[in-house]
Amino acid sequence: LCVRYTRIVYGHEAPRVGMWWGPATQTNRKNKDHPRTNEEVDVVAAHYRSLKIVGECKWTEAPMSKSVLDSLMTRKVAAIREQGNLKVTESNLRILLFSKSGFEEELKDEAEQDERIALIDLDTLVAGLDND
């Protein structure tokens, strides 16, 4: 549903929308305390070979925390960049965070200060899907 929402609402900016799986960055694979072999990004949208949109979807009972944003940017976007198939320019990257149960205050504050971040709750998701 989050991929479909992204196609409907942001398809004019980035017509190629899907998900991404790939190897974690070299640094994260070699981390002795918490090695990560793979990364998964729930929503990835590109225009030609440039990454334009990334998104994470959490359907838990707890509000989404800022750690989801931090992990997305420091681990997952870094892995996409390291793979090299898409050009990544973080300053132009739109970030979509989808949550069934809302967002913690720290994340709301971050989104308020960074116009690249869109917080999409269940009502917003359903309204966007109705535009199809």
Tab-separated table of C-alpha atoms in Angstrom:
chain	number	residue	atom	x	y	z
A	1	LEU	CA	0.000	0.000	0.000
A	2	CYS	CA	2.851	2.385	0.784
A	3	VAL	CA	4.444	1.770	-2.616
A	4	ARG	CA	1.078	2.315	-4.296
A	5	TYR	CA	0.528	5.530	-2.309
A	6	THR	CA	3.957	6.768	-3.428
A	7	ARG	CA	3.138	6.042	-7.076
A	8	ILE	CA	-0.162	7.916	-6.816
A	9	VAL	CA	1.037	10.945	-4.867
A	10	TYR	CA	4.671	11.290	-6.010
A	11	GLY	CA	4.773	9.409	-9.321
A	12	HIS	CA	5.202	12.638	-11.247
A	13	GLU	CA	8.510	13.237	-9.395
A	14	ALA	CA	9.815	9.683	-9.576
A	15	PRO	CA	7.932	7.290	-11.851
A	16	ARG	CA	9.939	4.164	-10.972
A	17	VAL	CA	8.642	3.057	-7.554
A	18	GLY	CA	9.255	-0.178	-5.707
A	19	MET	CA	11.242	-1.714	-2.860
A	20	TRP	CA	14.974	-2.289	-2.504
A	21	TRP	CA	16.987	-5.163	-1.023
A	22	GLY	CA	20.722	-5.318	-1.119
A	23	PRO	CA	23.925	-5.884	0.793
A	24	ALA	CA	24.642	-3.757	3.843
A	25	THR	CA	27.532	-1.343	3.594
A	26	GLN	CA	31.021	-2.747	4.090
A	27	THR	CA	31.216	-0.950	7.441
A	28	ASN	CA	27.975	-2.478	8.721
A	29	ARG	CA	28.887	-5.965	7.499
A	30	LYS	CA	32.156	-5.776	9.435
A	31	ASN	CA	30.646	-4.374	12.657
A	32	LYS	CA	31.648	-6.938	15.311
A	33	ASP	CA	28.878	-5.966	17.755
A	34	HIS	CA	25.956	-5.904	15.314
A	35	PRO	CA	26.927	-7.177	11.864
A	36	ARG	CA	24.303	-6.640	9.160
A	37	THR	CA	24.496	-8.592	5.942
A	38	ASN	CA	21.500	-7.076	4.128
A	39	GLU	CA	19.350	-3.976	4.105
A	40	GLU	CA	15.757	-3.537	2.982
A	41	VAL	CA	14.034	-0.278	2.101
A	42	ASP	CA	10.246	-0.436	1.956
A	43	VAL	CA	9.796	2.366	-0.592
A	44	VAL	CA	12.325	3.517	-3.183
A	45	ALA	CA	11.478	5.813	-6.079
A	46	ALA	CA	13.777	6.967	-8.844
A	47	HIS	CA	13.769	9.241	-11.829
A	48	TYR	CA	16.068	7.788	-14.443
A	49	ARG	CA	19.062	6.648	-12.346
A	50	SER	CA	18.657	9.151	-9.513
A	51	LEU	CA	17.158	8.176	-6.184
A	52	LYS	CA	14.426	10.707	-5.392
A	53	ILE	CA	12.341	9.120	-2.607
A	54	VAL	CA	12.942	6.616	0.185
A	55	GLY	CA	10.418	5.433	2.724
A	56	GLU	CA	9.909	3.168	5.685
A	57	CYS	CA	6.613	1.556	6.708
A	58	LYS	CA	5.882	0.468	10.285
A	59	TRP	CA	2.608	-1.262	11.104
A	60	THR	CA	3.191	-1.722	14.830
A	61	GLU	CA	1.089	-0.688	17.811
A	62	ALA	CA	3.754	1.781	18.964
A	63	PRO	CA	4.312	5.216	17.415
A	64	MET	CA	7.290	5.410	15.076
A	65	SER	CA	10.483	6.635	16.746
A	66	LYS	CA	13.260	8.815	15.347
A	67	SER	CA	15.509	5.734	15.318
A	68	VAL	CA	13.645	4.545	12.195
A	69	LEU	CA	14.666	7.737	10.381
A	70	ASP	CA	18.221	7.467	11.687
A	71	SER	CA	18.568	3.863	10.507
A	72	LEU	CA	17.082	4.706	7.127
A	73	MET	CA	19.561	7.506	6.518
A	74	THR	CA	22.736	6.092	8.071
A	75	ARG	CA	22.426	2.441	7.063
A	76	LYS	CA	19.921	1.933	4.298
A	77	VAL	CA	20.486	4.965	2.082
A	78	ALA	CA	24.227	4.444	2.561
A	79	ALA	CA	23.830	0.862	1.289
A	80	ILE	CA	21.964	2.064	-1.804
A	81	ARG	CA	24.730	4.589	-2.460
A	82	GLU	CA	27.456	1.975	-1.978
A	83	GLN	CA	25.760	-0.440	-4.366
A	84	GLY	CA	26.130	2.227	-7.049
A	85	ASN	CA	23.086	1.534	-9.239
A	86	LEU	CA	21.398	4.803	-8.300
A	87	LYS	CA	22.835	8.265	-7.804
A	88	VAL	CA	22.051	9.449	-4.262
A	89	THR	CA	21.961	13.137	-3.353
A	90	GLU	CA	20.679	13.357	0.220
A	91	SER	CA	19.956	17.082	0.085
A	92	ASN	CA	17.331	16.443	-2.631
A	93	LEU	CA	15.989	13.175	-1.218
A	94	ARG	CA	12.335	13.070	-0.134
A	95	ILE	CA	11.789	10.863	2.930
A	96	LEU	CA	8.392	9.233	3.497
A	97	LEU	CA	7.675	7.655	6.876
A	98	PHE	CA	4.465	5.617	7.090
A	99	SER	CA	3.063	4.606	10.484
A	100	LYS	CA	-0.184	2.975	11.531
A	101	SER	CA	0.172	4.251	15.102
A	102	GLY	CA	1.499	7.778	14.678
A	103	PHE	CA	4.863	9.278	15.479
A	104	GLU	CA	6.855	10.065	18.612
A	105	GLU	CA	7.353	13.758	19.418
A	106	GLU	CA	11.097	13.707	18.647
A	107	LEU	CA	10.364	12.474	15.121
A	108	LYS	CA	7.589	15.048	14.664
A	109	ASP	CA	10.024	17.775	15.704
A	110	GLU	CA	12.624	16.522	13.218
A	111	ALA	CA	10.050	16.458	10.402
A	112	GLU	CA	8.945	19.971	11.273
A	113	GLN	CA	12.531	21.203	10.849
A	114	ASP	CA	13.305	19.227	7.677
A	115	GLU	CA	11.013	19.820	4.709
A	116	ARG	CA	12.269	16.627	3.009
A	117	ILE	CA	10.470	14.472	5.604
A	118	ALA	CA	6.778	13.584	5.246
A	119	LEU	CA	5.032	11.753	8.103
A	120	ILE	CA	2.160	9.714	6.703
A	121	ASP	CA	-0.353	8.313	9.154
A	122	LEU	CA	-3.098	5.818	8.366
A	123	ASP	CA	-5.706	8.474	7.506
A	124	THR	CA	-3.317	10.224	5.099
A	125	LEU	CA	-2.417	6.886	3.485
A	126	VAL	CA	-6.057	5.960	2.918
A	127	ALA	CA	-6.888	9.437	1.550
A	128	GLY	CA	-3.963	9.219	-0.888
A	129	LEU	CA	-5.037	5.775	-2.081
A	130	ASP	CA	-8.553	7.094	-2.699
A	131	ASN	CA	-7.083	9.509	-5.274
A	132	ASP	CA	-6.295	6.601	-7.605
